[in-house]
Coordinates of C-alpha atoms and ligand atoms in Angstrom, one line a residue:
Chain A
M1 CA -42.8 20.1 28.6
T2 CA -40.6 19.0 25.6
R3 CA -38.8 15.7 25.4
A4 CA -35.6 17.7 25.6
E5 CA -36.3 18.9 29.0
V6 CA -37.2 15.5 30.4
D7 CA -34.6 13.4 28.8
P8 CA -31.7 13.0 31.4
V9 CA -29.5 11.7 28.5
H10 CA -28.1 14.4 26.4
I11 CA -25.9 12.3 23.8
R12 CA -26.2 8.6 23.3
V13 CA -23.1 7.2 21.6
R14 CA -24.0 3.8 19.9
D15 CA -21.5 1.3 18.7
L16 CA -19.1 3.7 17.3
H17 CA -16.2 2.4 15.0
K18 CA -13.3 4.2 13.7
S19 CA -10.3 2.7 11.8
Y20 CA -7.3 4.7 10.2
G21 CA -6.1 2.2 7.5
A22 CA -5.7 -1.1 9.1
H23 CA -5.7 0.4 12.6
H24 CA -9.0 -0.2 14.4
V25 CA -9.0 2.6 16.9
L26 CA -12.6 2.5 18.2
K27 CA -14.2 -0.9 18.4
G28 CA -17.9 -0.4 19.2
V29 CA -18.0 2.4 21.7
S30 CA -21.3 3.0 23.6
F31 CA -22.0 5.2 26.4
D32 CA -24.4 7.9 27.7
V33 CA -23.6 11.6 28.3
L34 CA -26.0 13.1 30.9
R35 CA -27.5 16.5 30.6
H36 CA -26.2 19.3 32.7
K37 CA -23.7 17.0 34.3
T38 CA -20.0 16.6 34.3
N39 CA -19.2 13.4 32.1
V40 CA -15.5 12.2 32.2
V41 CA -13.9 9.9 29.8
I42 CA -10.6 8.3 31.3
G43 CA -8.3 5.8 29.8
P44 CA -4.8 5.1 29.2
S45 CA -2.8 7.1 26.6
G46 CA -3.5 5.8 23.1
S47 CA -6.8 4.3 23.9
G48 CA -8.6 6.5 21.5
K49 CA -10.2 9.2 23.8
S50 CA -9.2 12.2 21.5
V51 CA -10.3 10.2 18.4
L52 CA -13.8 9.6 20.3
M53 CA -14.1 13.3 20.8
R54 CA -13.3 14.0 17.1
Q55 CA -16.3 11.6 16.2
I56 CA -18.6 13.0 18.8
I57 CA -18.1 16.6 17.6
R58 CA -18.0 15.5 13.9
L59 CA -14.5 16.7 13.0
E60 CA -14.3 13.3 11.5
K61 CA -17.0 10.9 10.2
P62 CA -17.3 7.6 12.2
D63 CA -17.0 4.4 10.0
S64 CA -20.3 3.2 11.6
G65 CA -22.4 3.9 14.6
Q66 CA -24.5 6.7 16.0
V67 CA -24.0 10.1 18.0
L68 CA -27.6 10.8 19.0
V69 CA -27.8 14.3 20.4
D70 CA -31.3 14.9 21.5
G71 CA -32.4 12.2 18.9
V72 CA -30.4 13.8 16.2
D73 CA -27.7 11.5 14.7
Y74 CA -24.6 13.7 14.2
A75 CA -22.8 10.8 12.8
S76 CA -24.9 11.0 9.7
L77 CA -25.2 14.7 9.3
E78 CA -23.7 16.3 6.1
G79 CA -23.0 19.6 4.6
M80 CA -25.3 22.6 5.7
A81 CA -27.4 20.5 8.0
L82 CA -24.2 19.7 10.0
Q83 CA -23.0 23.2 9.5
S84 CA -26.0 24.7 11.2
K85 CA -25.9 22.3 14.2
R86 CA -22.3 23.0 14.9
R87 CA -23.1 25.8 17.4
Q88 CA -24.5 23.2 19.8
M89 CA -21.2 22.1 20.9
G90 CA -17.9 23.7 21.8
M91 CA -14.3 22.2 22.3
V92 CA -11.2 22.9 24.2
F93 CA -8.5 21.0 22.3
Q94 CA -5.7 19.2 24.0
A95 CA -3.0 21.4 22.4
S96 CA -5.0 24.7 23.0
A97 CA -5.4 25.4 19.1
L98 CA -5.4 29.4 19.6
F99 CA -5.1 31.3 16.5
D100 CA -1.6 32.6 16.7
S101 CA -2.5 35.3 14.2
M102 CA -4.7 36.9 16.9
T103 CA -4.3 38.3 20.3
V104 CA -5.6 36.7 23.4
F105 CA -8.6 39.1 23.3
D106 CA -9.4 38.5 19.8
N107 CA -9.3 34.8 20.1
V108 CA -11.8 34.8 22.8
A109 CA -13.8 37.5 21.0
F110 CA -13.7 35.4 17.6
P111 CA -16.8 33.3 18.5
L112 CA -18.9 36.3 19.6
R113 CA -17.9 38.2 16.6
E114 CA -18.7 35.5 14.2
H115 CA -22.0 34.3 15.8
T116 CA -23.7 37.2 17.7
K117 CA -24.8 40.7 17.0
L118 CA -23.3 42.0 20.2
S119 CA -21.9 45.7 20.2
R120 CA -18.2 46.1 20.5
K121 CA -18.7 47.3 24.1
E122 CA -20.8 44.2 25.0
I123 CA -18.0 41.9 23.4
R124 CA -15.4 43.8 25.4
E125 CA -17.1 43.3 28.6
R126 CA -17.9 39.6 28.1
V127 CA -14.5 38.8 27.0
M128 CA -12.8 40.6 29.7
A129 CA -15.0 39.2 32.3
R130 CA -14.3 35.8 31.0
L131 CA -10.5 36.5 31.1
E132 CA -10.7 37.9 34.6
S133 CA -12.7 34.9 36.0
L134 CA -9.6 32.7 34.5
G135 CA -7.0 35.1 36.1
I136 CA -5.5 36.2 32.7
A137 CA -7.1 39.5 32.1
A138 CA -3.6 41.0 32.3
A139 CA -2.6 39.1 29.2
H140 CA -5.5 40.2 26.9
A141 CA -3.2 42.1 24.5
K142 CA -0.5 39.5 24.3
W143 CA 0.0 37.0 21.3
P144 CA -0.5 33.2 22.1
A145 CA 3.1 32.5 21.5
E146 CA 4.1 34.8 24.3
L147 CA 2.1 32.8 27.0
S148 CA 3.0 29.7 28.9
G149 CA 1.3 26.5 28.2
G150 CA -0.9 26.8 31.3
M151 CA -2.1 30.3 30.3
Q152 CA -2.7 29.2 26.7
R153 CA -4.9 26.5 28.1
R154 CA -6.9 29.0 30.0
V155 CA -7.4 31.2 27.1
A156 CA -8.7 28.0 25.2
V157 CA -11.2 27.3 27.9
A158 CA -12.1 31.1 27.8
R159 CA -12.8 31.0 24.0
A160 CA -14.6 27.5 24.2
T161 CA -16.9 28.7 27.0
V162 CA -17.8 32.4 25.9
L163 CA -20.5 31.5 23.6
E164 CA -22.1 29.3 26.3
T165 CA -23.0 26.3 24.1
E166 CA -25.2 23.5 25.1
I167 CA -22.4 20.9 25.2
L168 CA -18.9 21.5 25.9
I169 CA -16.1 18.9 25.2
Y170 CA -12.7 19.3 27.1
D171 CA -9.7 17.4 25.8
E172 CA -7.5 17.0 29.0
P173 CA -8.1 20.7 30.0
T174 CA -5.9 20.2 33.0
T175 CA -2.9 18.2 31.9
G176 CA 0.3 19.9 32.3
L177 CA -1.3 22.7 34.8
D178 CA -0.1 23.4 38.2
P179 CA -2.3 22.1 41.0
L180 CA -3.8 25.4 41.6
T181 CA -4.7 26.1 38.1
V182 CA -6.2 22.7 38.0
L183 CA -8.5 23.5 40.5
T184 CA -9.5 26.6 38.9
V185 CA -10.2 24.9 35.5
D186 CA -12.1 22.3 37.5
E187 CA -14.2 25.0 39.2
L188 CA -14.7 26.6 35.9
I189 CA -16.0 23.5 34.3
A190 CA -18.5 23.1 37.2
E191 CA -19.4 26.8 37.2
T192 CA -20.1 26.9 33.4
E193 CA -22.2 24.0 33.9
E194 CA -24.2 25.4 36.8
K195 CA -24.5 28.9 35.4
F196 CA -25.5 28.2 31.9
G197 CA -26.9 24.6 32.2
V198 CA -24.1 23.2 29.9
T199 CA -23.3 19.4 29.5
S200 CA -19.7 18.9 30.0
L201 CA -17.8 15.9 28.4
V202 CA -14.1 15.9 29.8
I203 CA -11.3 13.7 29.0
S204 CA -8.9 13.6 31.9
H205 CA -6.0 11.6 33.1
D206 CA -6.0 13.4 36.7
M207 CA -7.7 11.1 38.9
A208 CA -8.1 13.4 41.9
S209 CA -9.6 15.9 39.3
V210 CA -11.7 13.0 38.0
F211 CA -13.4 12.2 41.3
R212 CA -13.7 15.8 42.3
I213 CA -15.8 16.8 39.2
A214 CA -17.3 13.6 37.6
D215 CA -21.1 12.7 37.8
R216 CA -20.3 10.1 35.6
I217 CA -17.1 8.4 34.5
T218 CA -16.6 6.2 31.4
F219 CA -13.4 4.2 31.2
L220 CA -12.2 3.8 27.6
Y221 CA -9.7 0.9 27.3
F222 CA -8.1 0.6 23.8
G223 CA -11.2 1.4 21.7
E224 CA -13.8 -0.1 24.0
V225 CA -15.8 1.1 27.0
A226 CA -14.6 -1.2 30.0
V227 CA -17.1 0.4 32.3
S228 CA -19.5 3.4 32.4
G229 CA -21.4 4.8 35.5
S230 CA -21.5 6.9 38.3
P231 CA -18.3 7.3 40.3
A232 CA -19.5 4.8 43.0
E233 CA -20.7 2.3 40.4
V234 CA -17.3 2.6 38.6
L235 CA -15.4 2.0 41.9
E236 CA -17.7 -1.0 42.7
R237 CA -17.4 -2.8 39.3
A238 CA -13.8 -1.7 38.8
D239 CA -11.4 -4.6 38.3
G240 CA -8.1 -5.5 36.9
P241 CA -6.7 -2.8 34.4
I242 CA -9.1 0.0 35.8
M243 CA -8.0 -0.4 39.4
E244 CA -4.5 -0.6 38.1
F245 CA -5.0 2.9 36.3
I246 CA -6.5 4.4 39.3
E247 CA -3.9 3.1 41.7
A248 CA -1.2 4.1 39.5
S249 CA -2.3 7.6 39.6
G250 CA -1.4 7.8 43.4
V251 CA -4.6 9.2 44.5
S252 CA -5.6 7.3 47.7
R253 CA -8.6 4.9 47.6
D254 CA -9.9 6.6 50.5
F255 CA -10.2 9.9 48.9
I256 CA -11.7 8.5 45.8
E257 CA -14.3 6.5 47.9
R258 CA -15.2 9.6 49.9
R259 CA -15.7 11.5 46.8
A260 CA -17.6 8.9 45.2
K261 CA -20.0 8.6 48.1
E262 CA -20.4 12.3 48.2
A263 CA -21.3 12.4 44.6
G264 CA -23.4 9.3 44.7
Chain B
M1 CA -32.1 5.7 34.1
A2 CA -30.7 4.7 30.7
E3 CA -27.6 2.7 31.1
A4 CA -25.2 2.4 28.3
P5 CA -24.2 -1.0 27.7
T6 CA -20.7 -1.9 28.8
A7 CA -18.4 -3.9 26.9
A8 CA -16.6 -6.6 28.6
P9 CA -13.4 -5.6 30.2
P10 CA -10.5 -5.8 27.8
T11 CA -7.7 -8.1 28.7
D12 CA -3.9 -7.9 28.8
P13 CA -2.9 -4.2 28.4
E14 CA 0.5 -5.0 26.9
Q15 CA -0.8 -7.2 24.3
R16 CA -3.4 -4.7 23.4
A17 CA -1.4 -1.5 23.5
G18 CA 1.4 -3.1 21.3
Q19 CA -1.2 -4.4 18.8
E20 CA -0.1 -3.8 15.2
P21 CA -2.3 -3.5 12.2
E22 CA -3.0 -6.9 11.0
E23 CA -3.2 -6.3 7.3
A24 CA 0.0 -4.4 6.9
I25 CA 0.9 -6.0 3.6
A26 CA 3.1 -3.9 1.2
P27 CA 1.5 -3.0 -2.0
G28 CA 3.1 -4.7 -5.1
P29 CA 5.0 -3.0 -7.7
W30 CA 2.0 -2.9 -10.1
E31 CA -0.1 -1.2 -7.7
R32 CA 2.6 1.3 -6.7
A33 CA 3.1 2.1 -10.4
L34 CA -0.8 2.6 -10.9
D35 CA -0.8 4.9 -7.7
W36 CA 2.0 6.8 -9.1
A37 CA 0.4 7.0 -12.6
L38 CA -2.8 8.2 -11.0
A39 CA -1.6 10.5 -8.6
P40 CA -1.6 13.8 -10.8
F41 CA -5.4 13.0 -11.8
V42 CA -6.2 12.5 -8.1
E43 CA -4.4 15.7 -7.3
I44 CA -6.4 17.6 -10.0
G45 CA -9.6 16.1 -8.7
T46 CA -8.7 17.4 -5.2
L47 CA -8.0 20.8 -6.4
A48 CA -11.2 21.0 -8.5
Q49 CA -13.2 19.9 -5.5
L50 CA -11.5 22.9 -3.4
A51 CA -12.0 25.2 -6.3
G52 CA -15.7 24.3 -6.2
E53 CA -15.9 24.7 -2.6
T54 CA -14.3 28.0 -2.8
L55 CA -16.9 29.2 -5.4
F56 CA -19.8 27.9 -3.1
W57 CA -18.5 29.8 -0.1
L58 CA -17.5 32.9 -1.9
V59 CA -21.2 33.9 -2.5
R60 CA -22.3 33.1 1.0
R61 CA -22.6 35.3 3.9
P62 CA -20.8 36.4 6.2
F63 CA -18.6 38.6 3.9
R64 CA -15.4 39.1 5.9
G65 CA -14.1 42.3 4.3
R66 CA -11.1 42.7 6.3
L67 CA -9.7 39.1 5.5
F68 CA -9.7 40.0 1.8
I69 CA -7.9 43.2 2.4
E70 CA -5.3 41.5 4.6
Q71 CA -4.6 38.9 1.9
M72 CA -4.5 41.5 -1.0
E73 CA -2.1 43.3 1.1
F74 CA -0.1 40.3 1.8
I75 CA 0.1 39.1 -1.8
G76 CA 0.1 42.4 -3.5
V77 CA 2.0 45.1 -1.3
G78 CA 4.3 42.4 -0.1
S79 CA 5.5 41.4 -3.6
I80 CA 5.8 44.9 -5.1
F81 CA 9.5 45.0 -4.4
L82 CA 10.3 41.6 -5.6
V83 CA 8.2 41.8 -8.8
S84 CA 9.8 45.5 -9.7
L85 CA 13.4 44.1 -9.2
T86 CA 13.0 40.9 -11.3
G87 CA 11.1 42.9 -13.8
F88 CA 13.9 45.4 -14.3
F89 CA 16.3 42.9 -14.8
V90 CA 14.3 40.6 -16.9
G91 CA 13.4 43.7 -19.2
A92 CA 17.0 44.8 -19.4
V93 CA 18.5 41.4 -20.5
L94 CA 15.8 40.9 -22.9
G95 CA 16.7 44.1 -24.5
L96 CA 20.4 43.2 -24.5
Q97 CA 19.9 39.8 -25.9
L98 CA 17.3 40.9 -28.6
V99 CA 19.3 43.8 -29.8
D100 CA 22.4 41.5 -30.1
G101 CA 20.4 38.8 -32.0
F102 CA 18.4 41.2 -34.2
R103 CA 21.4 43.0 -35.3
Q104 CA 22.6 40.1 -37.2
F105 CA 19.8 40.4 -39.7
G106 CA 19.6 44.3 -39.3
A107 CA 16.3 44.1 -37.4
E108 CA 17.3 45.8 -34.2
N109 CA 14.9 48.6 -34.7
Q110 CA 12.0 46.0 -34.0
V111 CA 13.3 45.3 -30.5
G112 CA 10.8 47.6 -28.8
A113 CA 7.8 45.6 -30.5
V114 CA 9.1 42.3 -29.6
V115 CA 9.9 43.2 -26.0
G116 CA 6.5 44.9 -25.6
M117 CA 4.8 41.8 -27.0
A118 CA 6.7 39.3 -25.1
M119 CA 6.3 41.1 -21.9
A120 CA 2.7 41.8 -22.2
R121 CA 1.7 38.1 -23.4
E122 CA 4.1 35.9 -21.8
I123 CA 7.0 37.1 -19.5
G124 CA 4.8 39.6 -17.4
P125 CA 2.3 37.0 -16.2
V126 CA 4.5 33.9 -15.9
F127 CA 7.4 35.8 -14.1
S128 CA 5.0 37.7 -11.8
A129 CA 3.1 34.5 -11.1
L130 CA 6.4 32.6 -10.3
M131 CA 7.6 35.3 -7.9
V132 CA 4.3 35.2 -6.0
T133 CA 4.5 31.5 -5.8
S134 CA 7.9 31.7 -4.3
R135 CA 7.0 34.5 -1.8
A136 CA 3.3 34.4 -1.0
G137 CA 2.2 30.9 -2.2
S138 CA 5.0 29.1 0.1
A139 CA 4.1 31.3 3.1
M140 CA 0.4 30.5 2.6
T141 CA 1.1 26.7 2.7
T142 CA 3.1 27.3 5.7
E143 CA 0.6 29.2 7.6
L144 CA -2.2 27.0 6.7
G145 CA -0.2 23.9 7.3
S146 CA 0.8 25.1 10.8
M147 CA -3.0 25.8 11.5
R148 CA -3.8 22.3 10.4
V149 CA -1.2 20.4 12.6
S150 CA -2.0 22.4 15.6
D151 CA -5.6 21.9 15.6
Q152 CA -6.5 25.6 14.7
I153 CA -8.5 24.5 11.4
N154 CA -10.4 22.2 13.7
A155 CA -11.0 24.8 16.1
L156 CA -12.6 26.9 13.4
I157 CA -14.7 24.0 12.2
V158 CA -16.0 23.5 15.9
M159 CA -16.8 27.2 16.1
A160 CA -19.0 26.7 13.0
V161 CA -16.8 29.0 10.9
H162 CA -16.2 27.0 7.5
P163 CA -12.4 26.8 6.9
V164 CA -12.8 27.2 3.3
Q165 CA -14.7 30.4 3.5
F166 CA -12.5 31.6 6.2
L167 CA -9.1 30.8 5.0
V168 CA -9.3 29.8 1.4
V169 CA -11.9 32.3 -0.3
P170 CA -9.8 35.4 0.6
R171 CA -6.7 34.0 -0.5
V172 CA -7.9 33.0 -3.9
V173 CA -9.8 36.1 -4.4
A174 CA -6.6 38.1 -3.4
G175 CA -4.5 35.9 -6.0
V176 CA -7.0 36.5 -8.8
V177 CA -7.0 40.3 -8.2
M178 CA -3.3 40.8 -7.3
V179 CA -1.5 38.7 -9.7
P180 CA -2.7 40.8 -12.5
V181 CA -2.0 44.0 -10.7
L182 CA 1.7 42.8 -10.1
T183 CA 1.9 41.6 -13.7
L184 CA 1.1 45.2 -15.0
M185 CA 3.6 46.5 -12.6
F186 CA 6.2 44.0 -14.0
N187 CA 5.6 45.1 -17.5
I188 CA 5.8 48.7 -16.8
V189 CA 9.2 48.3 -14.9
G190 CA 10.5 45.7 -17.3
L191 CA 9.8 47.9 -20.4
T192 CA 11.6 50.7 -18.5
G193 CA 14.6 48.4 -18.1
A194 CA 14.6 47.4 -21.7
Y195 CA 14.2 50.9 -22.8
A196 CA 17.1 52.2 -20.7
V197 CA 19.4 49.5 -21.9
C198 CA 18.5 49.8 -25.6
T199 CA 18.4 53.6 -25.8
R200 CA 21.2 54.6 -23.4
M201 CA 23.7 51.7 -24.0
L202 CA 22.9 50.0 -27.3
G203 CA 22.2 53.1 -29.5
I204 CA 18.8 52.4 -30.5
D205 CA 16.6 55.5 -31.2
P206 CA 14.2 56.1 -28.4
G207 CA 11.5 57.3 -30.7
V208 CA 11.9 54.2 -32.8
F209 CA 11.8 51.8 -30.0
L210 CA 8.6 53.4 -28.7
G211 CA 7.0 53.8 -32.0
Q212 CA 7.5 50.3 -33.1
M213 CA 6.3 49.1 -29.7
R214 CA 3.0 51.3 -29.9
W215 CA 2.5 50.0 -33.4
I216 CA 2.8 46.2 -32.9
V217 CA 1.6 45.8 -29.2
D218 CA -2.2 46.4 -28.6
W219 CA -4.7 46.1 -25.9
R220 CA -5.4 42.4 -26.8
D221 CA -1.9 41.4 -26.0
V222 CA -2.0 43.0 -22.6
R223 CA -5.5 41.4 -22.0
M224 CA -4.2 38.3 -22.9
G225 CA -1.5 38.5 -20.3
L226 CA -3.9 39.9 -17.6
V227 CA -6.4 36.8 -18.4
K228 CA -3.4 34.5 -17.7
A229 CA -2.2 36.4 -14.4
A230 CA -5.8 36.0 -13.1
V231 CA -5.8 32.3 -13.7
F232 CA -2.3 31.8 -12.3
G233 CA -3.3 33.7 -9.3
A234 CA -6.2 31.5 -8.7
A235 CA -4.1 28.4 -9.2
I236 CA -1.3 29.5 -7.0
A237 CA -3.7 30.1 -4.1
L238 CA -5.6 27.0 -4.7
I239 CA -2.5 25.0 -4.6
A240 CA -1.0 26.6 -1.7
C241 CA -4.2 26.3 0.3
R242 CA -4.8 22.8 -0.8
Q243 CA -1.4 21.6 0.4
G244 CA -1.5 23.7 3.7
F245 CA -5.0 22.4 4.4
F246 CA -4.2 18.8 4.3
A247 CA -0.9 18.9 5.7
S248 CA 0.1 16.3 8.3
G249 CA 2.8 15.2 10.2
G250 CA 4.0 18.0 12.3
A251 CA 6.6 20.7 11.3
A252 CA 8.3 18.4 8.9
G253 CA 5.0 17.6 7.3
V254 CA 4.4 21.3 6.9
G255 CA 7.9 21.8 5.2
R256 CA 7.2 18.8 2.8
A257 CA 3.7 20.3 1.9
T258 CA 5.3 23.8 1.2
N259 CA 8.0 22.2 -1.0
R260 CA 5.1 20.4 -2.8
A261 CA 3.2 23.4 -3.3
V262 CA 5.9 25.6 -4.8
V263 CA 6.7 22.7 -7.3
Q264 CA 3.2 22.2 -8.2
S265 CA 2.5 25.8 -8.7
A266 CA 5.4 26.2 -11.0
I267 CA 4.3 23.4 -13.3
A268 CA 0.8 24.6 -13.2
I269 CA 1.7 28.0 -14.2
L270 CA 3.7 26.7 -17.3
A271 CA 1.2 24.2 -18.2
L272 CA -1.9 26.6 -18.0
D273 CA 0.3 29.2 -19.8
Y274 CA 0.5 27.0 -22.9
L275 CA -3.2 25.9 -22.5
I276 CA -4.6 29.5 -22.2
T277 CA -2.3 30.6 -25.2
A278 CA -3.7 28.0 -27.4
L279 CA -7.3 28.5 -26.4
I280 CA -6.8 32.4 -27.0
L281 CA -5.1 32.0 -30.3
G282 CA -7.3 29.2 -31.4
Q283 CA -4.5 27.2 -32.5
G284 CA -1.9 24.7 -31.0
L285 CA -4.2 22.4 -29.1
A286 CA -5.0 20.1 -32.2
G287 CA -3.6 19.4 -35.6
Ligands
LIG301 N1 -5.4 10.8 12.3 C1 -4.9 9.6 12.6 N2 -4.4 8.7 11.9 C2 -3.9 7.6 12.2 N3 -4.0 7.0 13.4 C3 -4.4 7.8 14.5 C4 -4.9 9.2 14.1 N4 -5.4 9.7 15.2 C5 -5.2 8.9 16.2 N5 -4.6 7.7 15.8 C6 -4.3 6.6 16.5 O1 -5.5 6.2 17.3 C7 -4.9 5.8 18.6 C8 -5.6 6.7 19.7 O2 -5.3 8.1 19.7 P1 -5.8 9.2 20.6 O3 -5.1 10.5 20.3 O4 -7.3 9.1 20.5 O5 -5.3 8.6 22.1 P2 -5.7 9.3 23.5 O6 -6.6 8.4 24.2 O7 -6.3 10.6 23.3 O8 -4.3 9.3 24.1 P3 -3.7 10.7 25.1 O9 -4.2 10.5 26.4 O10 -2.2 10.4 25.0 O11 -4.2 11.9 24.5 C9 -3.4 6.1 18.6 O12 -2.9 4.7 18.5 C10 -3.3 6.8 17.4 O13 -1.9 6.4 16.9
LIG302 MG1 -5.7 12.7 23.4

């Protein structure tokens, strides 16, 4: 057995710092991302969640610290070495980021056309299957601008999952969706993870959703990790601002504790 | 199980959320003057780097033929009407002015030669490039800028598609190929305009007009114009892409970037025009 198969930790984030000018956004963030699990990062708006994801996926270079993916430090990769590692991770952006010069179908087919040698027919089948499972097959010929925000999000999820990368990062995949679609996306995250053994890293604001899907929760509070652990551990250790944050979401403590017990 | 170290829970949220950058000291007048003076060099450095990356990715696989065709169509076919229209009027007015001026010393029969030479060497490439800037260059910046501010460029990067290869290379190649083609067209239409005005309205003999032109203008003049056009095409596309690529600040930021791209391209075209002319003629660079 290789080390990768044994190690339950897929990504180790260590002492990550990032500043924009004089604005110190990430102040030494450390946490673990578990393999084949749903890892959720929560935290108030502006606490640096999106910035943290941009460092992990190496859209930006952290000022210091490490992002160890199976022992390889992404934070220090450069040039072609980085380029060749990119296909390990996929991402659903907060604002969908669909290519508005392409139809829904072409958006979802894009990663397949770029990185696989599948035939037209196989691509068509895969893309349509993905769109169908998300309930947007009827919109395959439309342009992104013609879709509602919720539908755009679903297309973005389809595009990010179609290649079946090892690690998938979702930046608030459910914000702004109706409760039923939230359930669908939650299921999709869980399903992608089970079917393809994906490690998911999800940013979320939706507490009900968080405790429904999370195997592990990291609470980011203005550039620092306040607590990180299983849902039960987080609840146990939660104090002050975290409890406030959870309570303000309007989700009952009972529900959360029940879910946490089930998960733990 | 490996447990990530957890930081101490931070304190008062209000205070933290409102935290302002501590070292927000305004730069002094000297620093600002220095920044201002160095800005053009920094800009040229950025463009040179983008040009280098473009060359690097130009020769790497995959080769996406469709993107090149799309861009050539956008720059070339899309500009035919504009370039023809401006070409005709520029040629016509040039004929009119030169006949009027040259008549004063009885040299109006030379107009065909002068128009031909001026068009081939200078006016064709410079005007075509300016027209492409206003139409295609600005649209490129807007498109890439919107892609930047809506995370589409980041989405490309994350999907392991290099944005320079995917977005910049096809545009630069299309510029290098299509601006010379448009220049040729500008010249042909412009000469037709000058010919029409000179021979139909100003009484210049058609045979003399064409004969003088053929005698004076040769392939080297045309070639000089085409070399310029190719360089202008590269410059327009690189500047447009650079501005769009690094746009920030939402829709307003994209607007500002487009503005900068058009101004920079116009300046670059005229400055490069002098530089290339001097290099080709082998004079005018140093005493
Ligand atoms: N490119 C940037 N330049 C300067 N400051 C930035 C940049 N990106 C983010 N910031 C700052 O970093 C802080 C954290 O931003 P971030 O987008 O990570 O928040 P977030 O936790 O994702 O919030 P939300 O839940 O609202 O998405 C904010 O104060 C923001 O102003
Ligand atoms: Mg965010």
